[in-house]
Amino acid sequence: MFNDTSSLLTHLATRRSGKARDMVAPGPDAAELKNIIALALRTPDHGKLAPWRVVTIADDQRDAFAALLKRAWVAENPGAAGMDLSALDQFARQAPSLLVLISTPAPGAKIPAWEQQMSAGAVGMNLLHAAHAHGFVGSWLTGWAAYSAEVAAAFGAGESDKIVGYFFFGTPSRDLDERPRPEYDEVVRAWEI
């Protein structure tokens, strides 16, 4: 069983993201989504800068989001006019709930930008944990849409801001599959002089 919330240790040992394209209703309602976000914000934040922003995309905004993605794709890829852009439509409309996490490092802060970006990444991981704790499955996606300057600007991102990812929440339409995990001894070593 994945995302077993019977204990914190069990949850961490069974944590598994779902595929956004395989998510169906129900997703979190407004109160649950607000709580998921509030829980996610309880993250390491050196300097108490809150160097991140969360943008929710409501169901009635999915068409506008799809149009933004297609417009930006064609603008950034001049040969793309007339191409089949249905994958961008599908991206914008998958899963019942969608939000965008943006890293917003505070310029001039004594906390290095890298640490602030890592704090935003920690918010991302907490979003998944909080969604799973509410009984939903989550997916953190990036890809072209996370690196497009035009798309980022549409979400209010400044010049030094970056989209950390798109977070999709819902109910899995099928059982989750395990994926290969790194072998402990391949990624952990003892430091010795």
Coordinates of C-alpha atoms in Angstrom, one line a residue, residues 9-167:
L9 CA 7.4 6.5 9.5
T10 CA 5.0 4.3 7.5
H11 CA 4.0 7.3 5.4
L12 CA 7.6 8.1 4.6
A13 CA 8.4 4.5 3.8
T14 CA 5.4 4.2 1.4
R15 CA 5.4 7.6 -0.1
R16 CA 4.6 7.6 -3.8
S17 CA 3.6 10.3 -6.2
G18 CA 0.8 9.5 -8.7
K19 CA 0.7 10.4 -12.4
A20 CA -1.2 13.6 -12.9
R21 CA -2.8 12.2 -16.1
D22 CA -4.2 9.3 -14.1
M23 CA -5.8 11.4 -11.4
V24 CA -9.6 11.7 -11.2
A25 CA -12.1 13.4 -8.9
P26 CA -12.4 13.9 -6.1
G27 CA -9.5 16.3 -5.5
P28 CA -9.1 18.5 -2.5
D29 CA -12.0 20.9 -1.9
A30 CA -11.1 24.6 -1.2
A31 CA -10.8 24.1 2.6
E32 CA -8.6 21.0 2.1
L33 CA -6.4 22.7 -0.5
K34 CA -6.0 25.7 1.9
N35 CA -4.9 23.3 4.6
I36 CA -2.5 21.4 2.3
I37 CA -0.8 24.6 1.4
A38 CA -0.7 25.8 5.1
L39 CA 0.9 22.6 6.1
A40 CA 3.4 22.8 3.3
L41 CA 4.5 26.3 4.4
R42 CA 5.8 24.8 7.7
T43 CA 9.2 24.3 6.1
P44 CA 12.8 25.2 6.8
D45 CA 13.2 28.9 6.0
H46 CA 16.5 30.4 7.0
G47 CA 16.0 34.1 7.8
K48 CA 12.2 33.7 7.9
L49 CA 12.0 35.2 4.3
A50 CA 9.2 33.0 3.0
P51 CA 11.0 33.0 -0.4
W52 CA 8.2 31.3 -2.3
R53 CA 4.7 31.9 -3.6
V54 CA 1.9 29.5 -4.3
V55 CA -0.6 30.2 -7.1
T56 CA -3.8 28.2 -7.3
I57 CA -5.4 27.5 -10.7
A58 CA -9.1 27.0 -10.3
D59 CA -11.2 24.8 -12.7
D60 CA -12.7 27.8 -14.4
Q61 CA -9.1 29.0 -15.2
R62 CA -7.9 25.8 -16.9
D63 CA -8.9 27.0 -20.4
A64 CA -7.0 30.3 -19.8
F65 CA -4.0 28.3 -18.6
A66 CA -4.0 26.0 -21.6
A67 CA -4.2 29.1 -23.9
L68 CA -1.3 30.7 -22.1
L69 CA 0.8 27.5 -22.6
K70 CA 0.0 27.3 -26.3
R71 CA 0.7 31.0 -26.8
A72 CA 4.0 30.8 -25.0
W73 CA 5.0 27.6 -26.8
V74 CA 4.4 29.1 -30.2
A75 CA 6.2 32.4 -29.2
E76 CA 9.2 30.5 -28.0
N77 CA 9.3 27.9 -30.8
P78 CA 8.7 29.9 -34.1
G79 CA 8.2 26.7 -36.2
A80 CA 5.5 25.5 -33.9
A81 CA 2.6 27.4 -35.5
G82 CA 0.2 24.8 -36.8
M83 CA 1.6 22.0 -34.7
D84 CA -0.6 19.7 -32.7
L85 CA -0.6 21.4 -29.3
S86 CA -3.1 19.0 -27.6
A87 CA -0.4 17.8 -25.1
L88 CA -0.4 21.4 -23.7
D89 CA -4.2 21.2 -23.4
Q90 CA -3.9 17.9 -21.6
F91 CA -1.2 19.2 -19.3
A92 CA -3.4 22.2 -18.3
R93 CA -6.5 20.1 -17.7
Q94 CA -5.2 17.0 -15.9
A95 CA -6.1 16.1 -12.3
P96 CA -8.8 17.8 -10.3
S97 CA -6.6 20.3 -8.5
L98 CA -3.6 22.3 -9.7
L99 CA -1.3 24.8 -8.2
V100 CA 2.0 26.5 -9.1
L101 CA 4.9 26.9 -6.7
I102 CA 7.3 29.7 -7.4
S103 CA 10.7 30.3 -5.8
T104 CA 11.0 34.1 -5.0
P105 CA 14.5 34.6 -3.5
A106 CA 14.8 37.9 -1.6
P107 CA 17.4 40.0 -3.2
G108 CA 20.1 41.4 -0.9
A109 CA 19.2 39.0 1.9
K110 CA 22.1 37.6 3.9
I111 CA 20.7 34.1 3.2
P112 CA 22.2 32.9 -0.1
A113 CA 19.7 32.5 -3.0
W114 CA 20.5 28.8 -3.2
E115 CA 19.3 28.3 0.4
Q116 CA 16.1 30.2 -0.4
Q117 CA 15.6 28.0 -3.5
M118 CA 16.1 24.9 -1.4
S119 CA 13.4 26.2 1.0
A120 CA 11.0 26.5 -1.9
G121 CA 11.9 22.9 -2.9
A122 CA 11.1 21.8 0.7
V123 CA 7.7 23.5 0.3
G124 CA 7.2 21.3 -2.8
M125 CA 7.9 18.1 -0.9
N126 CA 5.7 19.2 1.9
L127 CA 2.8 19.8 -0.6
L128 CA 3.0 16.2 -1.6
H129 CA 3.2 14.9 2.0
A130 CA 0.3 17.1 3.0
A131 CA -1.9 16.0 0.0
H132 CA -1.1 12.4 0.8
A133 CA -2.0 12.9 4.5
H134 CA -5.4 14.2 3.3
G135 CA -5.9 11.0 1.4
F136 CA -5.1 12.3 -2.1
V137 CA -2.3 11.6 -4.4
G138 CA 0.0 14.3 -5.7
S139 CA 2.3 14.9 -8.6
W140 CA 5.1 17.4 -9.0
L141 CA 5.8 18.2 -12.6
T142 CA 8.2 20.6 -14.4
G143 CA 9.2 20.4 -18.0
W144 CA 9.1 23.2 -20.5
A145 CA 6.2 25.0 -18.8
A146 CA 8.3 25.5 -15.7
Y147 CA 11.1 27.1 -17.6
S148 CA 9.2 29.4 -19.9
A149 CA 9.8 33.1 -19.1
E150 CA 6.4 34.0 -20.6
V151 CA 4.6 31.5 -18.5
A152 CA 6.4 32.5 -15.3
A153 CA 5.7 36.1 -16.0
A154 CA 2.0 35.3 -16.3
F155 CA 2.1 34.0 -12.8
G156 CA 3.7 37.2 -11.5
A157 CA 7.2 35.8 -11.3
G158 CA 10.0 38.4 -11.2
E159 CA 13.3 38.3 -13.0
S160 CA 15.1 36.2 -10.4
D161 CA 12.0 34.0 -9.6
K162 CA 11.6 30.5 -10.9
I163 CA 8.7 28.1 -11.2
V164 CA 9.6 25.2 -8.9
G165 CA 6.8 23.1 -10.4
Y166 CA 3.2 22.4 -11.0
F167 CA 1.5 20.4 -8.3

